[in-house]
Coordinates of C-alpha atoms and ligand atoms in Angstrom, one line a residue:
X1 CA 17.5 51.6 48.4
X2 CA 16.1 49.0 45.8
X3 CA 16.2 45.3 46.3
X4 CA 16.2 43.7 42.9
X5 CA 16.7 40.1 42.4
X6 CA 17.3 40.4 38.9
X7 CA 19.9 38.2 36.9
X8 CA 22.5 39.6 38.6
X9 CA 21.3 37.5 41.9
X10 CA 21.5 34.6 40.1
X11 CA 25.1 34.7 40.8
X12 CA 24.6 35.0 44.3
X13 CA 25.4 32.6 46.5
X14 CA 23.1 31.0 49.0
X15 CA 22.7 32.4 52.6
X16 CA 20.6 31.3 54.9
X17 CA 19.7 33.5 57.4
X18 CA 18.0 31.4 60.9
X19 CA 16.0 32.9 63.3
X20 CA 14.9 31.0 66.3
X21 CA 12.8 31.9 69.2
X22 CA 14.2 33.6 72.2
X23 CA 13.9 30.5 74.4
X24 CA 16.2 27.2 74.8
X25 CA 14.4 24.4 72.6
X26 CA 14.2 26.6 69.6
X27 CA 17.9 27.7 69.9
X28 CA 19.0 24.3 70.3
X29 CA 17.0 22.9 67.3
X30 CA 18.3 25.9 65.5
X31 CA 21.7 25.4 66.2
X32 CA 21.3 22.1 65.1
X33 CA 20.3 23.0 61.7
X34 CA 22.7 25.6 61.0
X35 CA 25.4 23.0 61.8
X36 CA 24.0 21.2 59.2
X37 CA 24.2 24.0 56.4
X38 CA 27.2 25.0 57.2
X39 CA 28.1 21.2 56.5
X40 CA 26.4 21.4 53.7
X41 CA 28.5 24.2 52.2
X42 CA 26.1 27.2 52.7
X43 CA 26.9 30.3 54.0
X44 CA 24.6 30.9 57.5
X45 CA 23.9 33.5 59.8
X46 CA 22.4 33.0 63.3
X47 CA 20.5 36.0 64.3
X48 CA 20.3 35.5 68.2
X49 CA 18.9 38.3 70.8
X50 CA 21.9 39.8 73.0
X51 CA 20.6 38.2 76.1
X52 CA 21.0 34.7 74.7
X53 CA 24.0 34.8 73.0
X54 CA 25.5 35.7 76.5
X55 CA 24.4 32.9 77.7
X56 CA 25.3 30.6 75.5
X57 CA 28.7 31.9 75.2
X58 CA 28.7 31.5 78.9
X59 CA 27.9 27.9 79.1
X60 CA 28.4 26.4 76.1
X61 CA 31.4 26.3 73.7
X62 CA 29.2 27.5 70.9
X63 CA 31.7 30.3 69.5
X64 CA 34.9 27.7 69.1
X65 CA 32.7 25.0 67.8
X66 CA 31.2 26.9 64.7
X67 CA 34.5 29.0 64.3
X68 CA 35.4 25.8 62.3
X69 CA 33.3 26.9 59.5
X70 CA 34.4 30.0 58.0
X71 CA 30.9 30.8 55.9
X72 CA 29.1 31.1 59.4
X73 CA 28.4 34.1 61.4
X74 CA 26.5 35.3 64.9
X75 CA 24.5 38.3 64.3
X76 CA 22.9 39.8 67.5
X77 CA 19.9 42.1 68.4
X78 CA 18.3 43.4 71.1
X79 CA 15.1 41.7 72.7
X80 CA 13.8 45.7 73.5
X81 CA 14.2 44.6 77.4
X82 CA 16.2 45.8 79.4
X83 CA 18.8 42.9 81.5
X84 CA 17.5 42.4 84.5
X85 CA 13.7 41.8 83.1
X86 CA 12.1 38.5 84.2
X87 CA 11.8 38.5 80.3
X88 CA 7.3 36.4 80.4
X89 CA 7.0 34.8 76.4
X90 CA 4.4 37.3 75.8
X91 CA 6.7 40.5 76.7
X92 CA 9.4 38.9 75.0
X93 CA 7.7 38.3 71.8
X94 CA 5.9 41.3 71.4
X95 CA 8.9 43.4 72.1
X96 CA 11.3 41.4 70.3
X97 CA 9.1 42.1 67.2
X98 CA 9.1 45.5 67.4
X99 CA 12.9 45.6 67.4
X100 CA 13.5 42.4 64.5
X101 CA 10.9 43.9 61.8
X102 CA 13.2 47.1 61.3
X103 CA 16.4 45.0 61.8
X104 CA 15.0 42.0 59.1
X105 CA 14.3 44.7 56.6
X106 CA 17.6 46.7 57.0
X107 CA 19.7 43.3 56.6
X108 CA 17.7 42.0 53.5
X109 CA 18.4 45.6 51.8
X110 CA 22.0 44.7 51.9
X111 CA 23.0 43.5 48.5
X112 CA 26.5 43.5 48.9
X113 CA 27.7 40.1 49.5
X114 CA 26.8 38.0 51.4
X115 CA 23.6 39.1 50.9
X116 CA 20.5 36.8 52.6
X117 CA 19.0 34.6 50.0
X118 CA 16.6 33.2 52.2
X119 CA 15.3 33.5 55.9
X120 CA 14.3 30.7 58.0
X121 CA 12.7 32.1 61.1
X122 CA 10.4 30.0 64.1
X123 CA 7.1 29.6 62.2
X124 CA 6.1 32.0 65.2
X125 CA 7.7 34.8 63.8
X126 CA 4.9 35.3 60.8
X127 CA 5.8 38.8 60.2
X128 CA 9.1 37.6 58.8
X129 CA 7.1 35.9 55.8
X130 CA 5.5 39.3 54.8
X131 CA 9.3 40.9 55.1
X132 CA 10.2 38.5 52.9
X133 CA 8.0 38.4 50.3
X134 CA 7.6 42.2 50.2
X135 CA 11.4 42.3 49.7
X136 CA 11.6 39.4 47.3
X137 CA 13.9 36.9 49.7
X138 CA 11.8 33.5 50.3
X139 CA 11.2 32.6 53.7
X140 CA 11.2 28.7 54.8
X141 CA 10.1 29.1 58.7
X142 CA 10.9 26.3 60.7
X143 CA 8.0 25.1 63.3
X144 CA 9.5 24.2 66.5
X145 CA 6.7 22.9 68.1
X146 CA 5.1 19.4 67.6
X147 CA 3.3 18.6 64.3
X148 CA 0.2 17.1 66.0
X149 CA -0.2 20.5 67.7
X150 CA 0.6 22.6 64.4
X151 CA -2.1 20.8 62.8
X152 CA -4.4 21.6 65.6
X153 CA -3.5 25.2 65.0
X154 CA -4.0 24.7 61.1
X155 CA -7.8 23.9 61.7
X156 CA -8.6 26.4 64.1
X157 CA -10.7 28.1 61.1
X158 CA -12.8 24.8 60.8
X159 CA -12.9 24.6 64.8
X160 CA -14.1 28.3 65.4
X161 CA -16.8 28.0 62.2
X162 CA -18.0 25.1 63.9
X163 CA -18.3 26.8 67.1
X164 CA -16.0 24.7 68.7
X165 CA -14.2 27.1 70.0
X166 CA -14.1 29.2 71.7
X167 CA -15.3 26.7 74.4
X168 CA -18.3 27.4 76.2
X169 CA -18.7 25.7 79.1
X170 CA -16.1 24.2 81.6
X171 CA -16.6 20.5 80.4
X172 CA -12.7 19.7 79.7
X173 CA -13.6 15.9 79.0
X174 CA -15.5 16.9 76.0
X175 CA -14.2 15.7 72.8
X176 CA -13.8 18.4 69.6
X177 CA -14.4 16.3 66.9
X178 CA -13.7 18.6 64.1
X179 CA -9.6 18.1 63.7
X180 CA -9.5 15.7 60.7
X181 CA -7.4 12.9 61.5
X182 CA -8.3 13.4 65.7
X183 CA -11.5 12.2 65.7
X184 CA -12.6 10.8 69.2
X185 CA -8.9 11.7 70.5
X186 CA -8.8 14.9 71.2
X187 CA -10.4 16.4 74.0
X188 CA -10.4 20.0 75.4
X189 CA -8.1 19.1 77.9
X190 CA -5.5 18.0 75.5
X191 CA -6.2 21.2 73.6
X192 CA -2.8 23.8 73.3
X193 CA -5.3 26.4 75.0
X194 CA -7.5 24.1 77.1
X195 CA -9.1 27.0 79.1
X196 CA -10.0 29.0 75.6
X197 CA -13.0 31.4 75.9
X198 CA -11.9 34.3 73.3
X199 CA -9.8 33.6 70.7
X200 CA -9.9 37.7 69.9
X201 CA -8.2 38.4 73.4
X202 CA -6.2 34.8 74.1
X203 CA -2.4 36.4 72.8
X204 CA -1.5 32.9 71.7
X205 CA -4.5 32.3 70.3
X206 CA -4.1 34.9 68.1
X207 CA -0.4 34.5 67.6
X208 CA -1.5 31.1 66.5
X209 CA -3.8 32.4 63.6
X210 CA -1.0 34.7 62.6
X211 CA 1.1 31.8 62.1
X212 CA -0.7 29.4 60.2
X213 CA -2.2 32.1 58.1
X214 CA 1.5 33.6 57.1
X215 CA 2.8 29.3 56.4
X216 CA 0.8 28.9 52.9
X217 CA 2.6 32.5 51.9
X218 CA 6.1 30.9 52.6
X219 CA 8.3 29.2 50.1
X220 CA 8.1 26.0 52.6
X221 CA 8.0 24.7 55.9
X222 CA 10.7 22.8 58.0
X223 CA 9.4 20.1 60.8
X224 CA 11.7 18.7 63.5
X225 CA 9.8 15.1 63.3
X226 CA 10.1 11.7 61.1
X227 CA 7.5 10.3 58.7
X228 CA 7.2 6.9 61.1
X229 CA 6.0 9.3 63.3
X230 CA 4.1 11.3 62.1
X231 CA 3.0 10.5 58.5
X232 CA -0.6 11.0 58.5
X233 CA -0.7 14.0 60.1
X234 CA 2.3 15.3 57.9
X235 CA -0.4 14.6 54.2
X236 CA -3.0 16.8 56.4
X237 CA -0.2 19.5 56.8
X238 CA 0.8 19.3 53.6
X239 CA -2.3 20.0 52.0
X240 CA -1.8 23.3 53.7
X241 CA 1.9 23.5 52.7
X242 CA 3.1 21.4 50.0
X243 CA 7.1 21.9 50.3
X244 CA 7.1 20.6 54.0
X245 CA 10.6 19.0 54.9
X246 CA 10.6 16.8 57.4
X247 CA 14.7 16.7 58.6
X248 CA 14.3 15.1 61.9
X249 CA 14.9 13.7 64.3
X250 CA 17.6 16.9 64.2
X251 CA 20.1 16.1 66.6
X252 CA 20.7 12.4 65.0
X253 CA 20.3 13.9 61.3
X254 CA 23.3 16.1 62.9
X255 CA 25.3 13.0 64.1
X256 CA 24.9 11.5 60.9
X257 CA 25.8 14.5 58.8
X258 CA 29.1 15.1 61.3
X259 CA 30.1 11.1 60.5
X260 CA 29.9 11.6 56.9
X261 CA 32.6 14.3 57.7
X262 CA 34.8 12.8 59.7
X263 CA 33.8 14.6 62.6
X264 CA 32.1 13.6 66.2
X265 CA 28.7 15.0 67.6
X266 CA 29.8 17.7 70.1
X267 CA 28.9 19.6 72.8
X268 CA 25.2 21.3 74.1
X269 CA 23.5 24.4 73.2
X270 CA 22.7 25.5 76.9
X271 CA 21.2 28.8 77.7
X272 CA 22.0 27.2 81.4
X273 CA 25.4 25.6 82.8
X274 CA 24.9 21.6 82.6
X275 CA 25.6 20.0 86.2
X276 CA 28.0 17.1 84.3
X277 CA 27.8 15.4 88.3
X278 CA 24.4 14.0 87.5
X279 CA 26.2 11.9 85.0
X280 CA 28.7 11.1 87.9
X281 CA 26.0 10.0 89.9
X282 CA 24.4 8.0 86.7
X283 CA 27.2 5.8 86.3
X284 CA 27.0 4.4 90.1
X285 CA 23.3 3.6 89.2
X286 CA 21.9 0.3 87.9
X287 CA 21.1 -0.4 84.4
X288 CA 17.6 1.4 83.5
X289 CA 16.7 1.6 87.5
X290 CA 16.7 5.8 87.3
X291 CA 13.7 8.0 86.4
X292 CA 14.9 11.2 85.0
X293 CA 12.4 14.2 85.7
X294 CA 12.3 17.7 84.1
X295 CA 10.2 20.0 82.9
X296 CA 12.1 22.1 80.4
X297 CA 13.2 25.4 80.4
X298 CA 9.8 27.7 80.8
X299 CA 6.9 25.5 82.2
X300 CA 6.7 26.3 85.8
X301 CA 5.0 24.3 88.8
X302 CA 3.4 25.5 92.1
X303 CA 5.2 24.5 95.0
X304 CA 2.4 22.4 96.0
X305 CA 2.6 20.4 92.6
X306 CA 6.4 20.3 93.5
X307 CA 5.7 18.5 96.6
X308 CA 3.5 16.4 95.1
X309 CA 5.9 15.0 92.5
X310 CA 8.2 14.7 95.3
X311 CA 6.8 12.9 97.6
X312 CA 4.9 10.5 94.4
X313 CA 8.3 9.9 93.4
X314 CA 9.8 9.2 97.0
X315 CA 6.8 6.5 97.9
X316 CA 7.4 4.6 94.4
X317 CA 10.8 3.5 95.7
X318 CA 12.4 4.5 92.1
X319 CA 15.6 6.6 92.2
X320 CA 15.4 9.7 90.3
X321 CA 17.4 12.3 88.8
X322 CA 15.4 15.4 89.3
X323 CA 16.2 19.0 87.4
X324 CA 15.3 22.0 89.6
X325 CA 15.2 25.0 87.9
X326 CA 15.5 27.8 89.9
X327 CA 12.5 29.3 88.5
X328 CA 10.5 26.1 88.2
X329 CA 8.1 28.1 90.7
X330 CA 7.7 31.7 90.7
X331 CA 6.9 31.4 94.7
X332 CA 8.8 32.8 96.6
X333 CA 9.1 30.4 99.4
X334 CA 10.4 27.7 96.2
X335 CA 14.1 28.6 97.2
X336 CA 17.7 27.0 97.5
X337 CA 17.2 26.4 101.0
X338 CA 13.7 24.2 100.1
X339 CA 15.5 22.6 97.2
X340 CA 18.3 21.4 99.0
X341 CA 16.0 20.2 102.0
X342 CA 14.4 18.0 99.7
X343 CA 17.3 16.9 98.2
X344 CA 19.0 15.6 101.6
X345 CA 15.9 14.0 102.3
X346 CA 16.3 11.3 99.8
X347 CA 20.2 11.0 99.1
X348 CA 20.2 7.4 98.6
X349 CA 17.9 7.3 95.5
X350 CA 17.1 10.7 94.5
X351 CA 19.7 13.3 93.1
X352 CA 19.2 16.8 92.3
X353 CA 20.8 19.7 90.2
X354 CA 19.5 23.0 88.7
X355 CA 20.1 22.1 84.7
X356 CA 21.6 18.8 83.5
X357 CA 23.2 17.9 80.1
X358 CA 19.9 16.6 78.7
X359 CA 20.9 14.9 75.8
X360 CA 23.6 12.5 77.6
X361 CA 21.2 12.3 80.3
X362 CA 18.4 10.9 78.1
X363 CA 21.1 8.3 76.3
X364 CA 22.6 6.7 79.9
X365 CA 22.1 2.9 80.3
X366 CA 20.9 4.4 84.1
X367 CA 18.3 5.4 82.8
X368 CA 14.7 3.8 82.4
X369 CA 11.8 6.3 81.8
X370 CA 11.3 10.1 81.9
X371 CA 8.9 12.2 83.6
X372 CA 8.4 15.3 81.4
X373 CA 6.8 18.1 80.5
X374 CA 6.4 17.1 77.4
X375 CA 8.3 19.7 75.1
X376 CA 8.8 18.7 71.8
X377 CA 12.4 18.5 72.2
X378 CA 12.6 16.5 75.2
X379 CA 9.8 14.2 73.8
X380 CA 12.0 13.6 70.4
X381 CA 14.9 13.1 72.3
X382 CA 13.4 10.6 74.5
X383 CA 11.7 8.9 71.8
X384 CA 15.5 8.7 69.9
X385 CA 17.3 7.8 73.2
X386 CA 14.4 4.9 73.7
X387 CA 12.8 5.9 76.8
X388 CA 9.3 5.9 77.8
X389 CA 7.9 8.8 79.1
X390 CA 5.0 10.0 81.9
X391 CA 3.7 13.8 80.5
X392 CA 2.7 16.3 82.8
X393 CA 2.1 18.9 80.3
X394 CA 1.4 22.6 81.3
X395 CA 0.4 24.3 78.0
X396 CA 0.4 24.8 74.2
X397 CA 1.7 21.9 72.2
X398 CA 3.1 19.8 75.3
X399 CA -1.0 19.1 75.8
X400 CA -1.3 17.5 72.2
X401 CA 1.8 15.8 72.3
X402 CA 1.3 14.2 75.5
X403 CA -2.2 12.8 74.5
X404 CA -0.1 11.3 71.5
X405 CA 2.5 10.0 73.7
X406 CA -0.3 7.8 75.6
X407 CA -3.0 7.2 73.0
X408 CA -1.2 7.3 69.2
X409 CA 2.5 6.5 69.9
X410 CA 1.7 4.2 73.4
X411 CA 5.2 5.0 74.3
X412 CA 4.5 6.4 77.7
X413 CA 1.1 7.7 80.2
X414 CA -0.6 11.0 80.2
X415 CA -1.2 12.3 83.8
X416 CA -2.6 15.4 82.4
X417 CA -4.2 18.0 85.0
X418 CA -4.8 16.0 88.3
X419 CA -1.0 16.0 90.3
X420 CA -1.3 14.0 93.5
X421 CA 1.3 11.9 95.3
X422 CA -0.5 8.7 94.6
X423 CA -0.7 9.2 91.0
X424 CA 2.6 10.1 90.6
X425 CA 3.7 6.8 92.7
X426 CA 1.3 4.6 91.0
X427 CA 2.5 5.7 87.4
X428 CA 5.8 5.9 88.0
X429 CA 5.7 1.8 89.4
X430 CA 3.7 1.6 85.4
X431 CA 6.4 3.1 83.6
X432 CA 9.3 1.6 85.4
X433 CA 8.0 -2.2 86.7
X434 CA 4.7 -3.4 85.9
X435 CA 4.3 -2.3 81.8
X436 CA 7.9 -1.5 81.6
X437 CA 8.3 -4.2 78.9
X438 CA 5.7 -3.1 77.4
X439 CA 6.4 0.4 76.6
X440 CA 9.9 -0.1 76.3
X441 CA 8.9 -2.2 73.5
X442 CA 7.3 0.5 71.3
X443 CA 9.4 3.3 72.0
X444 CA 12.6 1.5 71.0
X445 CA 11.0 0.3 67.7
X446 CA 10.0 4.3 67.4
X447 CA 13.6 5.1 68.2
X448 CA 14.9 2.6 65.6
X449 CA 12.3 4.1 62.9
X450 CA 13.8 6.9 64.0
X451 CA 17.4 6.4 63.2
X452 CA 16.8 4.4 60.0
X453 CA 14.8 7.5 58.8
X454 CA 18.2 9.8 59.0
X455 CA 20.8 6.7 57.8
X456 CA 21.7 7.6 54.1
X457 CA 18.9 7.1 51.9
X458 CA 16.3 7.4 54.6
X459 CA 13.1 9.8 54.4
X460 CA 14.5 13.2 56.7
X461 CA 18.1 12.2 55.4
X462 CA 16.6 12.7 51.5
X463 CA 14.4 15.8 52.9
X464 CA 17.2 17.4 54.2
X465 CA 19.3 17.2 50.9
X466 CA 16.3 18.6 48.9
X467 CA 16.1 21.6 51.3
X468 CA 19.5 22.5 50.7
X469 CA 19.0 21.7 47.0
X470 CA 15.8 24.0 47.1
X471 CA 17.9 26.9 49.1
X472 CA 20.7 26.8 46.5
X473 CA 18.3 26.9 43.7
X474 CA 16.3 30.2 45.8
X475 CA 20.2 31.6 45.4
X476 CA 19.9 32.0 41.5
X477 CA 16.3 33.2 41.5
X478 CA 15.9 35.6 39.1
X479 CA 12.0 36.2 39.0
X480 CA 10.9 38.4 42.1
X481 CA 11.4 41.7 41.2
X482 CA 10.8 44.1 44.1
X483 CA 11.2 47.7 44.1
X484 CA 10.4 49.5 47.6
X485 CA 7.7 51.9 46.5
X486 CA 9.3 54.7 48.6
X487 CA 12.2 55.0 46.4
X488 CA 10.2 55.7 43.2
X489 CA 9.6 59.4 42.1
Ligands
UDX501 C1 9.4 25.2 74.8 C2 7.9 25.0 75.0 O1 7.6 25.0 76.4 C3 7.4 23.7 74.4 O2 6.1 23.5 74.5 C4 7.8 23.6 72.9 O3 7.5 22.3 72.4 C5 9.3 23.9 72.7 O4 9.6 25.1 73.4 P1 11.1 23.9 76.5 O5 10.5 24.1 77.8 O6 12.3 24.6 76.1 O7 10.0 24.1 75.3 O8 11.2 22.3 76.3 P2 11.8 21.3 75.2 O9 11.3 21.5 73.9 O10 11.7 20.0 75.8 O11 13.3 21.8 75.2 C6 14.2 21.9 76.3 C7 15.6 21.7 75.8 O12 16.5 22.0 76.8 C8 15.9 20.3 75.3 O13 16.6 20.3 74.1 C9 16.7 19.7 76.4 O14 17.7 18.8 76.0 C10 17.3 20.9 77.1 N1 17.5 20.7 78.5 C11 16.5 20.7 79.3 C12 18.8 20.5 79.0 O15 19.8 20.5 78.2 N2 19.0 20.4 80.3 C13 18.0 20.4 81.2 O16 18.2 20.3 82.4 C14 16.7 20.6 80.7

């Protein structure tokens, strides 16, 4: 079949097709922004892998919410594993690929309306760029991860011609001085792949390369951030990538979008089912006297760091609000029976649950700081909600963002790498007592830059307008012609 984008397509209408990554902070983001077409008139479809879509129709009221807008549609695929796989980021990538490549090419064939007028997958999926450009359909992908770390991937060229990495050697203190716009701030440790001897064999590594190699080929770029965040980094990235929109901070840019309609912000995008007691337990809690701590939805801990963290967090005399996974350690003696023995340990400050509703979490009164992992969802939502954070980031861009959190932003401390009881106590006392002004200071100014840049008029509020101004022009294209060469004689 032939794929012609020819005058008749300029009568199409636009039809964005979103592709996040299999895990929870994409999905959420993603959900986020198709909210925000379909607000904006377009017609969307949310291509989500079996497994999660399960989920989420589980524990979230996903299906009601968007059966409001009648241009928007679930589509579903398999991830190519089968249920009951522990479902690692590398297997699930690699065999979610082999599965989508088909599946992306089989839906852009379709020309019968609605047919796709643009994809916007995770910037991880690069393949999708060369789908789309062999069949004619522009791509926009949409990186998920923090912009100080996808600059970091953009100069890995310029870091591995200057034999900066791979690293050779073990010294983790060492700074790499070849990241324009990092100089004498970035150091190995804070690197996304800190340990990095072979880029040929390290998976993300390579994924990385893929990634920023397929971003100049795409029609644009979409970044969850705000310029008063991140401006000078964003003129680096966009020598790489002109058309960069910058929509964030998404979930506000969402609550903005829903006022202007009349309607109110509502409820999560949980692959897990939110514990709404921890809120419960909030409200009997003095004003900005709680330390929230959780680590996201993949990074894990050993049971020793665990302990650690617990017993830091026990000797600071702060309460806490702690989110226990129940694969936060893949050890086997990390079980219910551990959990709850910890948790009955320290009733009167500390309180405990397996996945909390984040968001309302973050935006409590109770609440005065947040010990993360550093995720670039949980850091933008802190930063929005005003609270200053302590990183303990595990890998990829949590280790950049982190180092930005205590160095560039100053809206938090970077524990980075060394997890003992008496660091955790002594920073937790900084954050929460001794510099609590202090920080409190710069991340509410943050958070205010943050919700004057989505008000009306603002820089991500403008962005966002000119990316759905830029999609409905990509619906009356009429220049790409593509012809798929196995058709012809
Ligand atoms: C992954 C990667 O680990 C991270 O490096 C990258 O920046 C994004 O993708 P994840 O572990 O999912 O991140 O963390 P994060 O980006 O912080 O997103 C977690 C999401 O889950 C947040 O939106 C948060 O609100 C939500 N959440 C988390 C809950 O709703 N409840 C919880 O109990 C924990």
């Amino acid at each position: 079949m032939d794929y012609e984008n020819t005058a008749e397509a300029s009568e199409m209408s636009p039809h964005v097709l979103l592709f996040p990554l299999p895990i929870q902070s994409p999905i959420n983001s993603m959900l986020q922004l198709a909210e925000l077409f379909c607000l904006a008139g377009l017609q969307v479809t949310f291509l989500n892998t079996n497994h999660n879509q399960q989920l989420l129709c589980r524990h979230t009221d996903v299906q009601s919410r968007f059966s409001q807008y009648p241009k928007f549609r679930f589509l579903t695929i398999s991830d190519g594993l089968p249920e009951e796989h522990p479902r690692s980021f590398g297997e699930l990538i690699s065999s979610l690929q082999a599965v989508a490549e088909p599946f992306l090419r089989e839906v852009l064939l379709l020309t019968e309306e609605p047919a796709v007028t643009c994809v916007i997958p995770d910037a991880l999926f690069y393949y999708a760029v060369d789908i789309g450009n062999e069949m004619g359909v522009s791509v926009i992908p949409f990186d998920t991860i923090s912009p100080c770390c996808l600059w970091v991937y953009l100069s890995f060229p310029n870091l591995i011609q200057a034999g900066d990495i791979p690293f050779k050697g073990n010294e983790l203190d060492m700074l790499i001085e070849n990241v324009p716009g990092m100089k004498g701030l970035l150091r190995r440790r804070d690197f996304p792949f800190y340990r990095l001897t072979n880029c040929e064999t390290d998976l993300f590594c390579q994924l990385a390369l893929k990634e920023i190699h397929s971003i100049p080929r795409s029609h644009g770029l979409i970044l969850n951030t705000f310029e008063d965040l991140d401006g000078p980094l964003l003129s680096l990235i966009r020598s790489h990538c002109p058309q960069t929109y910058v929509v964030g901070p998404l979930q506000l840019q969402l609550k903005t979008r829903l006022a202007d309609h009349k309607r109110i912000m509502s409820s999560s995008n949980s692959l897990w089912e939110e514990d709404l007691s921890s809120i419960q337990w909030l409200d009997a809690q003095p004003i900005e006297s709680v330390i929230y701590v959780s680590f996201g939805s993949l990074a894990t801990l050993t049971k020793g760091e665990i302990l650690e963290f617990w017993h830091g967090l026990v000797n600071s005399g702060i309460r806490f609000l702690w989110v226990m996974r129940s694969n936060l350690s893949r050890e086997e003696e990390f079980n219910h029976q551990f959990v709850k023995e910890l948790a009955d340990g320290c009733k009167e400050r500390a309180y405990v649950v397996t996945w909390a509703p984040q968001e309302k979490v973050l935006a409590h009164p109770a609440i005065g700081g947040f010990l993360t992992h550093s995720g670039w969802n949980s850091t933008m939502e802190s930063i929005v909600q005003g609270k200053p954070m302590i990183c303990w980031a595990v890998y990829v861009d949590q280790r950049v963002t982190s180092r930005f959190v205590g160095e560039v932003w100053k809206i938090g401390l970077d524990m980075k790498d060394i997890c003992d009881r008496y660091i955790v106590e002594k920073e937790v006392k900084d954050l929460m007592v001794t510099n609590k002004d202090k920080f409190k200071k710069s991340v509410d100014k943050l958070s205010m830059l943050a919700k004057n840049s989505v008000g009306q008029g603002g820089p991500s509020y403008n962005a966002f307008q000119y990316l759905v101004d830029d999609i409905k022009k990509l619906g009356r294209r009429d220049k790409d012609i593509y012809i798929n060469p196995s058709s012809i004689g």
